[in-house]
Amino acid sequence: MKDIKTKQKVQMIKTKDSKANIKHFIKQQTLRTRNTDKDTRQESISSSANVQATNSVKRTAKQTFVESSYRTTKFIKGRRNEHKIKKQNTLTNRNEINPQKVSYISKAKQTVVNKVNASKFK
């Protein structure tokens, strides 16, 4: 008698390997090291009182410039928005006051009113 052949199926459960996934997207970068001579020289220069004073003045000047420019641009934008809103409100008010369409009849009425007013002044 013949044996019945069965098909064996091997299933593997895949797991998420987050470390390998992150390593795939990280770019290789070279590390730069400083020379110790440059570091000691810069420390000695920056340790003098005059240099520290000028650096602190420069830092405060830069900070005040950045803050003042930010505040002025914010103020100007606010004024522009207020002006636009006022302009839109005045335009809508004008349309509400005179909703009359310009037509032949309205022009005729206007000329009659003008003639009556002119005769009153005479």
mmCIF file of N, CA and C in Angstrom:
data_model
loop_
_atom_site.group_PDB
_atom_site.id
_atom_site.type_symbol
_atom_site.label_atom_id
_atom_site.label_comp_id
_atom_site.label_asym_id
_atom_site.label_seq_id
_atom_site.Cartn_x
_atom_site.Cartn_y
_atom_site.Cartn_z
ATOM 1 N N MET A 1 0.817 -1.164 0.000
ATOM 2 C CA MET A 1 0.000 0.000 0.000
ATOM 3 C C MET A 1 0.870 1.239 0.000
ATOM 4 N N LYS A 2 0.381 2.252 -0.679
ATOM 5 C CA LYS A 2 1.137 3.485 -0.773
ATOM 6 C C LYS A 2 0.826 4.379 0.429
ATOM 7 N N ASP A 3 1.884 5.051 0.871
ATOM 8 C CA ASP A 3 1.696 6.006 1.975
ATOM 9 C C ASP A 3 1.145 7.323 1.412
ATOM 10 N N ILE A 4 0.305 7.955 2.169
ATOM 11 C CA ILE A 4 -0.239 9.254 1.773
ATOM 12 C C ILE A 4 0.783 10.323 2.145
ATOM 13 N N LYS A 5 1.131 11.092 1.133
ATOM 14 C CA LYS A 5 2.108 12.135 1.386
ATOM 15 C C LYS A 5 1.377 13.398 1.875
ATOM 16 N N THR A 6 1.915 13.997 2.904
ATOM 17 C CA THR A 6 1.338 15.252 3.418
ATOM 18 C C THR A 6 2.363 16.370 3.229
ATOM 19 N N LYS A 7 1.859 17.492 2.998
ATOM 20 C CA LYS A 7 2.719 18.638 2.773
ATOM 21 C C LYS A 7 2.959 19.333 4.115
ATOM 22 N N GLN A 8 4.211 19.534 4.410
ATOM 23 C CA GLN A 8 4.542 20.199 5.664
ATOM 24 C C GLN A 8 4.781 21.683 5.368
ATOM 25 N N LYS A 9 4.163 22.507 6.170
ATOM 26 C CA LYS A 9 4.263 23.944 5.976
ATOM 27 C C LYS A 9 4.907 24.547 7.222
ATOM 28 N N VAL A 10 5.997 25.261 6.996
ATOM 29 C CA VAL A 10 6.708 25.869 8.105
ATOM 30 C C VAL A 10 6.373 27.360 8.097
ATOM 31 N N GLN A 11 5.826 27.838 9.199
ATOM 32 C CA GLN A 11 5.481 29.247 9.299
ATOM 33 C C GLN A 11 6.361 29.881 10.364
ATOM 34 N N MET A 12 6.905 31.018 9.995
ATOM 35 C CA MET A 12 7.720 31.746 10.951
ATOM 36 C C MET A 12 6.959 32.983 11.393
ATOM 37 N N ILE A 13 7.001 33.259 12.642
ATOM 38 C CA ILE A 13 6.357 34.468 13.165
ATOM 39 C C ILE A 13 7.373 35.592 13.121
ATOM 40 N N LYS A 14 6.998 36.640 12.407
ATOM 41 C CA LYS A 14 7.904 37.766 12.265
ATOM 42 C C LYS A 14 7.700 38.709 13.444
ATOM 43 N N THR A 15 8.817 39.182 13.976
ATOM 44 C CA THR A 15 8.756 40.142 15.077
ATOM 45 C C THR A 15 9.367 41.448 14.604
ATOM 46 N N LYS A 16 8.916 42.490 15.198
ATOM 47 C CA LYS A 16 9.416 43.808 14.825
ATOM 48 C C LYS A 16 10.712 44.074 15.570
ATOM 49 N N ASP A 17 11.757 44.302 14.805
ATOM 50 C CA ASP A 17 13.052 44.611 15.387
ATOM 51 C C ASP A 17 13.265 46.115 15.236
ATOM 52 N N SER A 18 12.891 46.858 16.263
ATOM 53 C CA SER A 18 12.920 48.317 16.153
ATOM 54 C C SER A 18 14.341 48.857 16.100
ATOM 55 N N LYS A 19 15.278 48.229 16.763
ATOM 56 C CA LYS A 19 16.654 48.716 16.727
ATOM 57 C C LYS A 19 17.231 48.622 15.314
ATOM 58 N N ALA A 20 17.002 47.499 14.667
ATOM 59 C CA ALA A 20 17.495 47.343 13.302
ATOM 60 C C ALA A 20 16.783 48.310 12.364
ATOM 61 N N ASN A 21 15.521 48.557 12.616
ATOM 62 C CA ASN A 21 14.745 49.477 11.796
ATOM 63 C C ASN A 21 15.287 50.897 11.919
ATOM 64 N N ILE A 22 15.628 51.308 13.139
ATOM 65 C CA ILE A 22 16.166 52.642 13.364
ATOM 66 C C ILE A 22 17.558 52.759 12.759
ATOM 67 N N LYS A 23 18.367 51.732 12.883
ATOM 68 C CA LYS A 23 19.719 51.774 12.337
ATOM 69 C C LYS A 23 19.701 51.938 10.821
ATOM 70 N N HIS A 24 18.664 51.442 10.198
ATOM 71 C CA HIS A 24 18.547 51.551 8.747
ATOM 72 C C HIS A 24 18.437 53.015 8.316
ATOM 73 N N PHE A 25 17.737 53.843 9.126
ATOM 74 C CA PHE A 25 17.492 55.226 8.741
ATOM 75 C C PHE A 25 18.534 56.206 9.259
ATOM 76 N N ILE A 26 19.397 55.789 10.155
ATOM 77 C CA ILE A 26 20.415 56.680 10.699
ATOM 78 C C ILE A 26 21.547 56.824 9.686
ATOM 79 N N LYS A 27 21.920 58.063 9.446
ATOM 80 C CA LYS A 27 23.016 58.318 8.519
ATOM 81 C C LYS A 27 24.338 58.184 9.255
ATOM 82 N N GLN A 28 25.310 57.705 8.542
ATOM 83 C CA GLN A 28 26.638 57.590 9.132
ATOM 84 C C GLN A 28 27.301 58.959 9.120
ATOM 85 N N GLN A 29 27.735 59.398 10.282
ATOM 86 C CA GLN A 29 28.385 60.693 10.382
ATOM 87 C C GLN A 29 29.740 60.521 11.036
ATOM 88 N N THR A 30 30.638 61.355 10.579
ATOM 89 C CA THR A 30 31.967 61.287 11.174
ATOM 90 C C THR A 30 32.004 62.226 12.369
ATOM 91 N N LEU A 31 32.668 61.799 13.406
ATOM 92 C CA LEU A 31 32.800 62.619 14.598
ATOM 93 C C LEU A 31 34.054 63.461 14.477
ATOM 94 N N ARG A 32 33.897 64.722 14.769
ATOM 95 C CA ARG A 32 35.038 65.622 14.693
ATOM 96 C C ARG A 32 35.527 65.896 16.111
ATOM 97 N N THR A 33 36.815 65.817 16.273
ATOM 98 C CA THR A 33 37.390 66.103 17.585
ATOM 99 C C THR A 33 38.161 67.405 17.496
ATOM 100 N N ARG A 34 38.124 68.162 18.577
ATOM 101 C CA ARG A 34 38.833 69.429 18.604
ATOM 102 C C ARG A 34 40.263 69.200 19.071
ATOM 103 N N ASN A 35 41.091 70.061 18.610
ATOM 104 C CA ASN A 35 42.468 70.026 19.110
ATOM 105 C C ASN A 35 42.497 70.708 20.471
ATOM 106 N N THR A 36 43.259 70.155 21.382
ATOM 107 C CA THR A 36 43.315 70.719 22.728
ATOM 108 C C THR A 36 44.001 72.072 22.740
ATOM 109 N N ASP A 37 44.886 72.322 21.799
ATOM 110 C CA ASP A 37 45.575 73.601 21.746
ATOM 111 C C ASP A 37 44.591 74.741 21.484
ATOM 112 N N LYS A 38 43.674 74.524 20.571
ATOM 113 C CA LYS A 38 42.695 75.560 20.252
ATOM 114 C C LYS A 38 41.784 75.833 21.438
ATOM 115 N N ASP A 39 41.378 74.776 22.152
ATOM 116 C CA ASP A 39 40.493 74.937 23.289
ATOM 117 C C ASP A 39 41.136 75.777 24.382
ATOM 118 N N THR A 40 42.376 75.485 24.711
ATOM 119 C CA THR A 40 43.043 76.235 25.782
ATOM 120 C C THR A 40 43.266 77.680 25.369
ATOM 121 N N ARG A 41 43.555 77.915 24.117
ATOM 122 C CA ARG A 41 43.779 79.273 23.639
ATOM 123 C C ARG A 41 42.485 80.084 23.714
ATOM 124 N N GLN A 42 41.361 79.480 23.308
ATOM 125 C CA GLN A 42 40.091 80.185 23.350
ATOM 126 C C GLN A 42 39.652 80.452 24.779
ATOM 127 N N GLU A 43 39.922 79.534 25.682
ATOM 128 C CA GLU A 43 39.561 79.737 27.080
ATOM 129 C C GLU A 43 40.341 80.892 27.680
ATOM 130 N N SER A 44 41.623 81.003 27.330
ATOM 131 C CA SER A 44 42.432 82.086 27.875
ATOM 132 C C SER A 44 41.981 83.433 27.323
ATOM 133 N N ILE A 45 41.549 83.456 26.055
ATOM 134 C CA ILE A 45 41.069 84.699 25.461
ATOM 135 C C ILE A 45 39.743 85.107 26.091
ATOM 136 N N SER A 46 38.838 84.146 26.240
ATOM 137 C CA SER A 46 37.520 84.465 26.758
ATOM 138 C C SER A 46 37.524 84.707 28.259
ATOM 139 N N SER A 47 38.612 84.376 28.935
ATOM 140 C CA SER A 47 38.647 84.569 30.382
ATOM 141 C C SER A 47 38.953 86.004 30.768
ATOM 142 N N SER A 48 39.465 86.802 29.845
ATOM 143 C CA SER A 48 39.775 88.183 30.197
ATOM 144 C C SER A 48 38.482 88.963 30.427
ATOM 145 N N ALA A 49 38.513 89.927 31.316
ATOM 146 C CA ALA A 49 37.319 90.674 31.718
ATOM 147 C C ALA A 49 36.776 91.524 30.582
ATOM 148 N N ASN A 50 37.676 92.120 29.795
ATOM 149 C CA ASN A 50 37.222 92.986 28.702
ATOM 150 C C ASN A 50 36.447 92.197 27.658
ATOM 151 N N VAL A 51 36.943 91.034 27.322
ATOM 152 C CA VAL A 51 36.286 90.208 26.292
ATOM 153 C C VAL A 51 34.929 89.730 26.793
ATOM 154 N N GLN A 52 34.866 89.330 28.050
ATOM 155 C CA GLN A 52 33.590 88.879 28.600
ATOM 156 C C GLN A 52 32.572 90.008 28.612
ATOM 157 N N ALA A 53 33.011 91.209 28.933
ATOM 158 C CA ALA A 53 32.098 92.348 28.970
ATOM 159 C C ALA A 53 31.557 92.661 27.577
ATOM 160 N N THR A 54 32.431 92.662 26.591
ATOM 161 C CA THR A 54 31.969 92.961 25.230
ATOM 162 C C THR A 54 31.045 91.859 24.713
ATOM 163 N N ASN A 55 31.357 90.621 25.055
ATOM 164 C CA ASN A 55 30.499 89.513 24.615
ATOM 165 C C ASN A 55 29.116 89.616 25.243
ATOM 166 N N SER A 56 29.047 89.979 26.512
ATOM 167 C CA SER A 56 27.741 90.091 27.159
ATOM 168 C C SER A 56 26.940 91.245 26.560
ATOM 169 N N VAL A 57 27.602 92.338 26.212
ATOM 170 C CA VAL A 57 26.909 93.462 25.579
ATOM 171 C C VAL A 57 26.399 93.061 24.207
ATOM 172 N N LYS A 58 27.203 92.324 23.466
ATOM 173 C CA LYS A 58 26.778 91.859 22.138
ATOM 174 C C LYS A 58 25.562 90.951 22.250
ATOM 175 N N ARG A 59 25.598 90.026 23.235
ATOM 176 C CA ARG A 59 24.473 89.103 23.410
ATOM 177 C C ARG A 59 23.191 89.849 23.747
ATOM 178 N N THR A 60 23.277 90.813 24.655
ATOM 179 C CA THR A 60 22.067 91.557 25.023
ATOM 180 C C THR A 60 21.562 92.399 23.857
ATOM 181 N N ALA A 61 22.471 92.945 23.058
ATOM 182 C CA ALA A 61 22.057 93.730 21.893
ATOM 183 C C ALA A 61 21.334 92.852 20.873
ATOM 184 N N LYS A 62 21.869 91.656 20.650
ATOM 185 C CA LYS A 62 21.215 90.736 19.718
ATOM 186 C C LYS A 62 19.837 90.334 20.218
ATOM 187 N N GLN A 63 19.732 90.051 21.514
ATOM 188 C CA GLN A 63 18.443 89.645 22.073
ATOM 189 C C GLN A 63 17.416 90.760 21.961
ATOM 190 N N THR A 64 17.816 91.988 22.279
ATOM 191 C CA THR A 64 16.869 93.098 22.183
ATOM 192 C C THR A 64 16.461 93.355 20.740
ATOM 193 N N PHE A 65 17.386 93.194 19.814
ATOM 194 C CA PHE A 65 17.046 93.378 18.401
ATOM 195 C C PHE A 65 16.020 92.349 17.952
ATOM 196 N N VAL A 66 16.246 91.100 18.313
ATOM 197 C CA VAL A 66 15.326 90.034 17.897
ATOM 198 C C VAL A 66 13.952 90.264 18.509
ATOM 199 N N GLU A 67 13.905 90.587 19.795
ATOM 200 C CA GLU A 67 12.615 90.794 20.454
ATOM 201 C C GLU A 67 11.885 92.008 19.890
ATOM 202 N N SER A 68 12.611 93.103 19.663
ATOM 203 C CA SER A 68 11.955 94.302 19.144
ATOM 204 C C SER A 68 11.453 94.086 17.725
ATOM 205 N N SER A 69 12.218 93.382 16.900
ATOM 206 C CA SER A 69 11.753 93.135 15.532
ATOM 207 C C SER A 69 10.523 92.238 15.544
ATOM 208 N N TYR A 70 10.497 91.249 16.436
ATOM 209 C CA TYR A 70 9.328 90.372 16.538
ATOM 210 C C TYR A 70 8.096 91.164 16.979
ATOM 211 N N ARG A 71 8.282 92.025 17.982
ATOM 212 C CA ARG A 71 7.145 92.807 18.485
ATOM 213 C C ARG A 71 6.636 93.791 17.445
ATOM 214 N N THR A 72 7.548 94.429 16.703
ATOM 215 C CA THR A 72 7.097 95.384 15.699
ATOM 216 C C THR A 72 6.347 94.703 14.563
ATOM 217 N N THR A 73 6.840 93.551 14.116
ATOM 218 C CA THR A 73 6.120 92.848 13.044
ATOM 219 C C THR A 73 4.752 92.390 13.532
ATOM 220 N N LYS A 74 4.677 91.955 14.775
ATOM 221 C CA LYS A 74 3.395 91.530 15.345
ATOM 222 C C LYS A 74 2.443 92.721 15.434
ATOM 223 N N PHE A 75 2.953 93.879 15.862
ATOM 224 C CA PHE A 75 2.147 95.092 15.979
ATOM 225 C C PHE A 75 1.636 95.541 14.615
ATOM 226 N N ILE A 76 2.525 95.522 13.607
ATOM 227 C CA ILE A 76 2.140 95.950 12.261
ATOM 228 C C ILE A 76 1.079 95.025 11.672
ATOM 229 N N LYS A 77 1.248 93.723 11.876
ATOM 230 C CA LYS A 77 0.248 92.780 11.366
ATOM 231 C C LYS A 77 -1.102 92.999 12.031
ATOM 232 N N GLY A 78 -1.079 93.261 13.334
ATOM 233 C CA GLY A 78 -2.329 93.526 14.050
ATOM 234 C C GLY A 78 -3.020 94.773 13.527
ATOM 235 N N ARG A 79 -2.240 95.836 13.283
ATOM 236 C CA ARG A 79 -2.819 97.071 12.746
ATOM 237 C C ARG A 79 -3.405 96.847 11.355
ATOM 238 N N ARG A 80 -2.710 96.081 10.536
ATOM 239 C CA ARG A 80 -3.222 95.804 9.193
ATOM 240 C C ARG A 80 -4.548 95.058 9.265
ATOM 241 N N ASN A 81 -4.618 94.062 10.161
ATOM 242 C CA ASN A 81 -5.865 93.311 10.302
ATOM 243 C C ASN A 81 -6.995 94.209 10.796
ATOM 244 N N GLU A 82 -6.700 95.103 11.761
ATOM 245 C CA GLU A 82 -7.725 96.026 12.244
ATOM 246 C C GLU A 82 -8.204 96.932 11.116
ATOM 247 N N HIS A 83 -7.266 97.418 10.313
ATOM 248 C CA HIS A 83 -7.621 98.307 9.213
ATOM 249 C C HIS A 83 -8.488 97.579 8.187
ATOM 250 N N LYS A 84 -8.137 96.322 7.893
ATOM 251 C CA LYS A 84 -8.940 95.541 6.942
ATOM 252 C C LYS A 84 -10.353 95.340 7.463
ATOM 253 N N ILE A 85 -10.474 95.043 8.768
ATOM 254 C CA ILE A 85 -11.795 94.826 9.354
ATOM 255 C C ILE A 85 -12.623 96.100 9.303
ATOM 256 N N LYS A 86 -12.001 97.233 9.645
ATOM 257 C CA LYS A 86 -12.721 98.512 9.592
ATOM 258 C C LYS A 86 -13.156 98.828 8.169
ATOM 259 N N LYS A 87 -12.282 98.562 7.214
ATOM 260 C CA LYS A 87 -12.593 98.849 5.820
ATOM 261 C C LYS A 87 -13.771 97.986 5.345
ATOM 262 N N GLN A 88 -13.772 96.708 5.735
ATOM 263 C CA GLN A 88 -14.867 95.823 5.349
ATOM 264 C C GLN A 88 -16.174 96.267 5.993
ATOM 265 N N ASN A 89 -16.113 96.718 7.254
ATOM 266 C CA ASN A 89 -17.326 97.173 7.932
ATOM 267 C C ASN A 89 -17.894 98.422 7.270
ATOM 268 N N THR A 90 -17.039 99.354 6.871
ATOM 269 C CA THR A 90 -17.537 100.568 6.231
ATOM 270 C C THR A 90 -18.137 100.260 4.867
ATOM 271 N N LEU A 91 -17.543 99.328 4.153
ATOM 272 C CA LEU A 91 -18.095 98.968 2.844
ATOM 273 C C LEU A 91 -19.458 98.316 2.987
ATOM 274 N N THR A 92 -19.631 97.459 3.979
ATOM 275 C CA THR A 92 -20.933 96.817 4.164
ATOM 276 C C THR A 92 -21.962 97.826 4.622
ATOM 277 N N ASN A 93 -21.569 98.814 5.436
ATOM 278 C CA ASN A 93 -22.508 99.839 5.889
ATOM 279 C C ASN A 93 -22.965 100.712 4.723
ATOM 280 N N ARG A 94 -22.077 101.031 3.822
ATOM 281 C CA ARG A 94 -22.457 101.840 2.648
ATOM 282 C C ARG A 94 -23.472 101.106 1.800
ATOM 283 N N ASN A 95 -23.282 99.824 1.635
ATOM 284 C CA ASN A 95 -24.212 99.044 0.825
ATOM 285 C C ASN A 95 -25.578 98.949 1.491
ATOM 286 N N GLU A 96 -25.626 98.948 2.815
ATOM 287 C CA GLU A 96 -26.900 98.862 3.510
ATOM 288 C C GLU A 96 -27.657 100.180 3.425
ATOM 289 N N ILE A 97 -26.945 101.304 3.399
ATOM 290 C CA ILE A 97 -27.608 102.608 3.352
ATOM 291 C C ILE A 97 -28.266 102.825 1.993
ATOM 292 N N ASN A 98 -27.550 102.541 0.926
ATOM 293 C CA ASN A 98 -28.074 102.759 -0.420
ATOM 294 C C ASN A 98 -28.179 101.438 -1.180
ATOM 295 N N PRO A 99 -29.172 100.641 -0.851
ATOM 296 C CA PRO A 99 -29.302 99.377 -1.571
ATOM 297 C C PRO A 99 -29.994 99.544 -2.922
ATOM 298 N N GLN A 100 -30.335 100.810 -3.268
ATOM 299 C CA GLN A 100 -31.076 101.084 -4.485
ATOM 300 C C GLN A 100 -30.226 100.762 -5.707
ATOM 301 N N LYS A 101 -30.819 100.073 -6.651
ATOM 302 C CA LYS A 101 -30.116 99.765 -7.881
ATOM 303 C C LYS A 101 -30.187 100.970 -8.816
ATOM 304 N N VAL A 102 -29.113 101.146 -9.564
ATOM 305 C CA VAL A 102 -29.083 102.247 -10.525
ATOM 306 C C VAL A 102 -29.896 101.808 -11.745
ATOM 307 N N SER A 103 -30.951 102.480 -11.942
ATOM 308 C CA SER A 103 -31.789 102.157 -13.098
ATOM 309 C C SER A 103 -32.327 103.465 -13.677
ATOM 310 N N TYR A 104 -33.089 103.346 -14.702
ATOM 311 C CA TYR A 104 -33.651 104.522 -15.359
ATOM 312 C C TYR A 104 -34.578 105.273 -14.413
ATOM 313 N N ILE A 105 -35.375 104.539 -13.649
ATOM 314 C CA ILE A 105 -36.348 105.168 -12.745
ATOM 315 C C ILE A 105 -35.630 105.908 -11.620
ATOM 316 N N SER A 106 -34.586 105.275 -11.060
ATOM 317 C CA SER A 106 -33.871 105.934 -9.966
ATOM 318 C C SER A 106 -33.145 107.183 -10.461
ATOM 319 N N LYS A 107 -32.621 107.146 -11.674
ATOM 320 C CA LYS A 107 -31.969 108.324 -12.246
ATOM 321 C C LYS A 107 -32.988 109.445 -12.475
ATOM 322 N N ALA A 108 -34.152 109.072 -12.936
ATOM 323 C CA ALA A 108 -35.201 110.063 -13.175
ATOM 324 C C ALA A 108 -35.628 110.696 -11.860
ATOM 325 N N LYS A 109 -35.784 109.891 -10.828
ATOM 326 C CA LYS A 109 -36.160 110.432 -9.518
ATOM 327 C C LYS A 109 -35.086 111.399 -9.020
ATOM 328 N N GLN A 110 -33.831 111.057 -9.216
ATOM 329 C CA GLN A 110 -32.731 111.898 -8.757
ATOM 330 C C GLN A 110 -32.734 113.235 -9.490
ATOM 331 N N THR A 111 -32.989 113.221 -10.801
ATOM 332 C CA THR A 111 -33.023 114.487 -11.548
ATOM 333 C C THR A 111 -34.199 115.344 -11.095
ATOM 334 N N VAL A 112 -35.337 114.737 -10.776
ATOM 335 C CA VAL A 112 -36.498 115.497 -10.297
ATOM 336 C C VAL A 112 -36.178 116.143 -8.958
ATOM 337 N N VAL A 113 -35.543 115.385 -8.080
ATOM 338 C CA VAL A 113 -35.170 115.921 -6.765
ATOM 339 C C VAL A 113 -34.184 117.055 -6.922
ATOM 340 N N ASN A 114 -33.246 116.925 -7.836
ATOM 341 C CA ASN A 114 -32.273 117.996 -8.081
ATOM 342 C C ASN A 114 -32.955 119.263 -8.610
ATOM 343 N N LYS A 115 -33.908 119.101 -9.505
ATOM 344 C CA LYS A 115 -34.640 120.256 -10.064
ATOM 345 C C LYS A 115 -35.470 120.950 -8.991
ATOM 346 N N VAL A 116 -36.091 120.180 -8.112
ATOM 347 C CA VAL A 116 -36.894 120.746 -7.021
ATOM 348 C C VAL A 116 -35.997 121.523 -6.070
ATOM 349 N N ASN A 117 -34.855 120.953 -5.746
ATOM 350 C CA ASN A 117 -33.921 121.639 -4.849
ATOM 351 C C ASN A 117 -33.382 122.914 -5.494
ATOM 352 N N ALA A 118 -33.123 122.871 -6.787
ATOM 353 C CA ALA A 118 -32.617 124.039 -7.488
ATOM 354 C C ALA A 118 -33.672 125.154 -7.505
ATOM 355 N N SER A 119 -34.941 124.747 -7.689
ATOM 356 C CA SER A 119 -36.010 125.773 -7.708
ATOM 357 C C SER A 119 -36.204 126.388 -6.316
ATOM 358 N N LYS A 120 -35.964 125.630 -5.271
ATOM 359 C CA LYS A 120 -36.072 126.169 -3.911
ATOM 360 C C LYS A 120 -35.028 127.234 -3.658
ATOM 361 N N PHE A 121 -33.841 127.029 -4.194
ATOM 362 C CA PHE A 121 -32.752 128.003 -3.967
ATOM 363 C C PHE A 121 -32.981 129.279 -4.751
ATOM 364 N N LYS A 122 -33.662 129.208 -5.884
ATOM 365 C CA LYS A 122 -33.885 130.391 -6.711
ATOM 366 C C LYS A 122 -34.914 131.238 -6.010
#
